CSV table of C-alpha atoms in Angstrom, one decimal:
chain,number,residue,atom,x,y,z
Y,540,MET,CA,0.0,0.0,0.0
Y,541,SER,CA,1.4,3.4,-0.9
Y,542,ASP,CA,2.1,6.0,1.8
Y,543,ALA,CA,-0.5,8.8,1.2
Y,544,SER,CA,0.2,10.8,4.4
Y,545,PRO,CA,0.1,14.6,4.1
Y,546,SER,CA,3.8,14.8,5.1
Y,547,ASN,CA,4.8,12.8,2.1
Y,548,PHE,CA,2.5,14.6,-0.4
Y,549,THR,CA,4.2,16.8,-3.0
Y,550,PRO,CA,2.0,18.9,-5.3
Y,551,ALA,CA,2.6,18.4,-9.0
Y,552,PRO,CA,4.2,21.4,-10.7
Y,553,LEU,CA,1.8,23.6,-12.6
Y,554,ASP,CA,2.2,23.6,-16.3
Y,555,SER,CA,2.5,26.8,-18.2
Y,556,SER,CA,-1.2,27.0,-19.3
Y,557,LYS,CA,-2.4,26.7,-15.7
Y,558,ARG,CA,0.0,29.4,-14.5
Y,559,THR,CA,-1.2,31.7,-17.3
Y,560,TRP,CA,-4.8,31.1,-16.3
Y,561,LEU,CA,-4.2,31.8,-12.6
Y,562,LEU,CA,-2.3,35.0,-13.4
Y,563,ALA,CA,-5.0,36.2,-15.7
Y,564,THR,CA,-7.7,35.5,-13.0
Y,565,SER,CA,-5.7,37.4,-10.4
Y,566,CYS,CA,-5.4,40.4,-12.6
Y,567,VAL,CA,-9.1,40.4,-13.4
Y,568,GLY,CA,-9.9,40.3,-9.7
Y,569,ALA,CA,-7.5,43.2,-9.0
Y,570,VAL,CA,-9.0,45.3,-11.8
Y,571,GLY,CA,-12.5,44.5,-10.5
Y,572,THR,CA,-11.5,45.7,-7.0
Y,573,VAL,CA,-10.2,48.9,-8.4
Y,574,ALA,CA,-13.3,49.4,-10.5
Y,575,LEU,CA,-15.5,49.0,-7.4
Y,576,ALA,CA,-13.3,51.3,-5.4
Y,577,VAL,CA,-13.4,54.2,-7.8
Y,578,PRO,CA,-17.2,54.8,-7.7
Y,579,LEU,CA,-17.0,54.4,-3.9
Y,580,LEU,CA,-14.4,57.1,-3.6
Y,581,GLU,CA,-16.3,59.3,-6.0
Y,582,SER,CA,-19.4,59.0,-3.8
Y,583,PHE,CA,-17.4,60.7,-1.0
Y,584,SER,CA,-16.4,63.6,-3.2
Y,585,PRO,CA,-18.8,66.6,-2.7
Y,586,SER,CA,-20.9,67.4,-5.8
Y,587,GLU,CA,-20.7,70.9,-7.4
Y,588,ARG,CA,-24.2,71.5,-6.0
Y,589,ALA,CA,-23.0,70.6,-2.5
Y,590,LYS,CA,-20.0,72.9,-2.8
Y,591,ALA,CA,-22.2,75.8,-3.8
Y,592,ALA,CA,-24.9,75.1,-1.1
Y,593,GLY,CA,-23.4,77.6,1.3
Y,594,ALA,CA,-22.2,80.2,-1.2
Y,595,ALA,CA,-23.8,83.5,-1.9
Y,596,VAL,CA,-26.1,83.6,-4.9
Y,597,GLU,CA,-26.1,86.5,-7.3
Y,598,VAL,CA,-29.4,87.4,-8.9
Y,599,ASP,CA,-30.3,89.7,-11.8
Y,600,ILE,CA,-33.7,91.3,-11.1
Y,601,SER,CA,-33.7,93.7,-14.1
Y,602,ARG,CA,-36.7,91.8,-15.7
Y,603,LEU,CA,-38.7,91.7,-12.5
Y,604,LYS,CA,-41.7,94.0,-13.0
Y,605,PRO,CA,-43.7,95.7,-10.3
Y,606,GLY,CA,-46.0,93.2,-8.7
Y,607,GLU,CA,-44.0,90.2,-9.7
Y,608,LYS,CA,-42.0,87.7,-7.6
Y,609,LEU,CA,-39.3,85.3,-8.5
Y,610,THR,CA,-37.8,82.4,-6.5
Y,611,VAL,CA,-34.1,81.4,-6.2
Y,612,GLU,CA,-32.4,78.8,-4.1
Y,613,TRP,CA,-29.9,79.6,-1.4
Y,614,ARG,CA,-28.6,76.9,1.0
Y,615,GLY,CA,-31.3,74.6,-0.2
Y,616,LYS,CA,-34.1,77.1,0.8
Y,617,PRO,CA,-36.5,79.0,-1.5
Y,618,VAL,CA,-35.8,82.7,-1.4
Y,619,TRP,CA,-38.5,85.0,-2.7
Y,620,ILE,CA,-37.6,88.3,-4.4
Y,621,MET,CA,-40.6,90.6,-5.0
Y,622,ARG,CA,-40.8,94.1,-6.6
Y,623,ARG,CA,-43.8,95.6,-4.9
Y,624,THR,CA,-46.0,98.2,-6.5
Y,625,PRO,CA,-46.7,101.6,-4.9
Y,626,GLU,CA,-50.2,100.3,-4.1
Y,627,GLN,CA,-48.8,97.2,-2.4
Y,628,MET,CA,-46.3,99.3,-0.4
Y,629,ALA,CA,-49.2,101.5,0.8
Y,630,THR,CA,-50.9,98.4,2.4
Y,631,LEU,CA,-48.0,97.9,4.7
Y,632,LYS,CA,-48.9,101.1,6.6
Y,633,GLN,CA,-52.5,100.0,7.2
Y,634,ASP,CA,-52.2,96.7,9.0
Y,635,GLY,CA,-49.7,97.2,11.7
Y,636,ALA,CA,-52.2,96.6,14.6
Y,637,ASP,CA,-53.1,93.3,13.2
Y,638,LEU,CA,-49.5,92.0,13.0
Y,639,VAL,CA,-47.6,90.0,15.6
Y,640,ASP,CA,-44.3,91.8,15.1
Y,641,PRO,CA,-44.7,94.9,12.8
Y,642,LEU,CA,-41.1,96.1,12.9
Y,643,SER,CA,-39.4,92.6,13.2
Y,644,LYS,CA,-38.0,93.0,16.7
Y,645,ARG,CA,-38.4,89.4,17.8
Y,646,THR,CA,-35.3,87.3,17.9
Y,647,ALA,CA,-36.5,83.7,17.2
Y,648,PHE,CA,-35.8,84.5,13.5
Y,649,PRO,CA,-33.5,87.5,13.7
Y,650,THR,CA,-34.0,90.1,11.1
Y,651,PRO,CA,-31.1,92.1,9.8
Y,652,ALA,CA,-31.1,95.7,11.1
Y,653,TYR,CA,-31.5,97.1,7.6
Y,654,ALA,CA,-34.8,95.2,7.2
Y,655,SER,CA,-36.2,95.8,10.7
Y,656,ASN,CA,-38.7,98.3,9.3
Y,657,GLU,CA,-42.2,98.5,8.0
Y,658,ALA,CA,-41.3,97.3,4.5
Y,659,ARG,CA,-38.6,94.8,5.7
Y,660,SER,CA,-36.3,96.0,3.0
Y,661,ARG,CA,-33.2,98.1,2.5
Y,662,GLU,CA,-33.9,101.9,2.5
Y,663,ASP,CA,-32.3,102.4,-0.9
Y,664,HIS,CA,-34.6,99.8,-2.5
Y,665,PRO,CA,-37.7,99.8,-0.3
Y,666,GLU,CA,-40.0,98.2,-2.9
Y,667,VAL,CA,-37.8,95.0,-3.2
Y,668,LEU,CA,-38.7,92.3,-0.7
Y,669,VAL,CA,-36.3,89.4,0.0
Y,670,VAL,CA,-37.5,86.7,2.3
Y,671,ILE,CA,-37.2,82.9,2.7
Y,672,GLY,CA,-40.4,81.3,1.5
Y,673,ILE,CA,-40.8,78.9,4.5
Y,674,CYS,CA,-43.5,79.3,7.0
Y,675,THR,CA,-42.2,79.8,10.6
Y,676,HIS,CA,-44.8,77.3,12.0
Y,677,LEU,CA,-43.8,73.9,10.6
Y,678,GLY,CA,-41.8,74.6,7.5
Y,679,CYS,CA,-44.5,74.5,4.8
Y,680,SER,CA,-44.2,76.9,1.8
Y,681,PRO,CA,-46.8,79.7,1.7
Y,682,VAL,CA,-48.5,80.5,-1.6
Y,683,ASP,CA,-49.0,83.9,-3.2
Y,684,LYS,CA,-52.3,85.6,-2.5
Y,685,PHE,CA,-51.7,89.0,-4.1
Y,686,GLN,CA,-55.3,89.6,-5.1
Y,687,THR,CA,-57.1,91.8,-2.6
Y,688,GLY,CA,-60.6,91.3,-1.1
Y,689,ALA,CA,-62.6,88.3,0.1
Y,690,GLN,CA,-61.4,84.9,-0.9
Y,691,PRO,CA,-61.7,81.4,0.6
Y,692,ALA,CA,-59.8,81.1,3.9
Y,693,LEU,CA,-59.0,84.8,3.9
Y,694,PRO,CA,-60.7,87.8,5.5
Y,695,ASP,CA,-63.0,90.1,3.5
Y,696,ASN,CA,-60.6,93.0,3.8
Y,697,TRP,CA,-57.6,91.0,2.7
Y,698,PRO,CA,-54.9,93.5,1.4
Y,699,GLY,CA,-52.8,90.9,-0.4
Y,700,GLY,CA,-50.0,88.8,0.9
Y,701,PHE,CA,-49.1,85.1,1.4
Y,702,PHE,CA,-51.1,82.2,2.7
Y,703,CYS,CA,-49.8,79.0,4.2
Y,704,PRO,CA,-52.1,76.2,3.1
Y,705,CYS,CA,-50.9,73.7,5.7
Y,706,HIS,CA,-52.4,75.4,8.8
Y,707,GLY,CA,-53.8,78.7,7.6
Y,708,SER,CA,-51.1,81.2,8.7
Y,709,THR,CA,-51.2,84.5,6.8
Y,710,PHE,CA,-48.5,87.0,6.0
Y,711,ASP,CA,-48.6,90.5,4.6
Y,712,LEU,CA,-46.6,91.7,1.6
Y,713,ALA,CA,-43.6,92.3,3.8
Y,714,GLY,CA,-43.7,88.7,5.1
Y,715,ARG,CA,-45.1,89.8,8.5
Y,716,VAL,CA,-47.4,87.3,10.2
Y,717,TYR,CA,-50.9,88.2,11.3
Y,718,LYS,CA,-52.1,87.7,14.9
Y,719,ASN,CA,-54.0,84.6,16.0
Y,720,LYS,CA,-52.3,82.4,13.5
Y,721,PRO,CA,-50.2,79.2,14.1
Y,722,ALA,CA,-46.9,80.8,12.7
Y,723,PRO,CA,-45.1,82.5,15.6
Y,724,ASP,CA,-42.9,84.8,13.6
Y,725,ASN,CA,-42.4,86.7,10.4
Y,726,LEU,CA,-40.9,85.1,7.4
Y,727,GLU,CA,-37.1,85.1,7.7
Y,728,VAL,CA,-35.0,87.8,5.8
Y,729,PRO,CA,-31.7,86.3,4.7
Y,730,PRO,CA,-28.5,88.4,4.5
Y,731,TYR,CA,-28.6,90.3,1.2
Y,732,MET,CA,-27.1,93.3,-0.5
Y,733,PHE,CA,-27.3,95.2,-3.8
Y,734,LEU,CA,-24.3,94.9,-6.1
Y,735,ALA,CA,-25.9,97.3,-8.6
Y,736,GLU,CA,-29.3,98.8,-9.2
Y,737,ASN,CA,-30.7,95.4,-10.4
Y,738,ARG,CA,-28.2,92.9,-9.1
Y,739,LEU,CA,-28.7,91.2,-5.8
Y,740,LEU,CA,-26.4,89.1,-3.7
Y,741,ILE,CA,-28.2,86.7,-1.4
Y,742,GLY,CA,-26.2,85.3,1.5
Y,743,GLU,CA,-23.9,88.4,2.2
Y,744,ASP,CA,-24.6,91.8,3.5
Y,745,LYS,CA,-21.3,93.7,3.7
Y,746,LYS,CA,-23.2,96.9,3.7
Y,747,ALA,CA,-25.0,96.0,6.9
């Protein structure tokens, strides 16, 4: 009987074809590992959108007509820019007694000093409103209700403004919240400044 114990077993040498096959398999495996690793590393690289998320946003408002509003994104939030008409500006003087914080003095959502006024805007461009379009109650997005007068869910003497469809909070055309509504504070004013007559920079206020 032959001795087949492990100590006396000697593996047969690989012929050249087997060595070639093993080498090729090892190379394919290594390439596969690298191929898997590259997408994984790329997934950790910040996207261009992410890089810009905290950056200031420059906006051209030259085409924004009186009574119109546009929305831009800053830090993942909708920012409303509205050029109010003289008639709309006049309504801001009439409803102060009905508002929670007419001059934006509360600190839960701090308002920049240059916007702590009746119009909540810079003195050199009082007609331009810049606010974050997120309700201060539970984060819903209010809708435009610029038409004046009686409308569903609005008072008969509605002067125009914004209405939050989630829980019924109402805001005037300066983003100031009306009394006896779920929202506790006015819409937030982000830092902003004018670079030129019709160019805004949202996210910086070096002129503050």
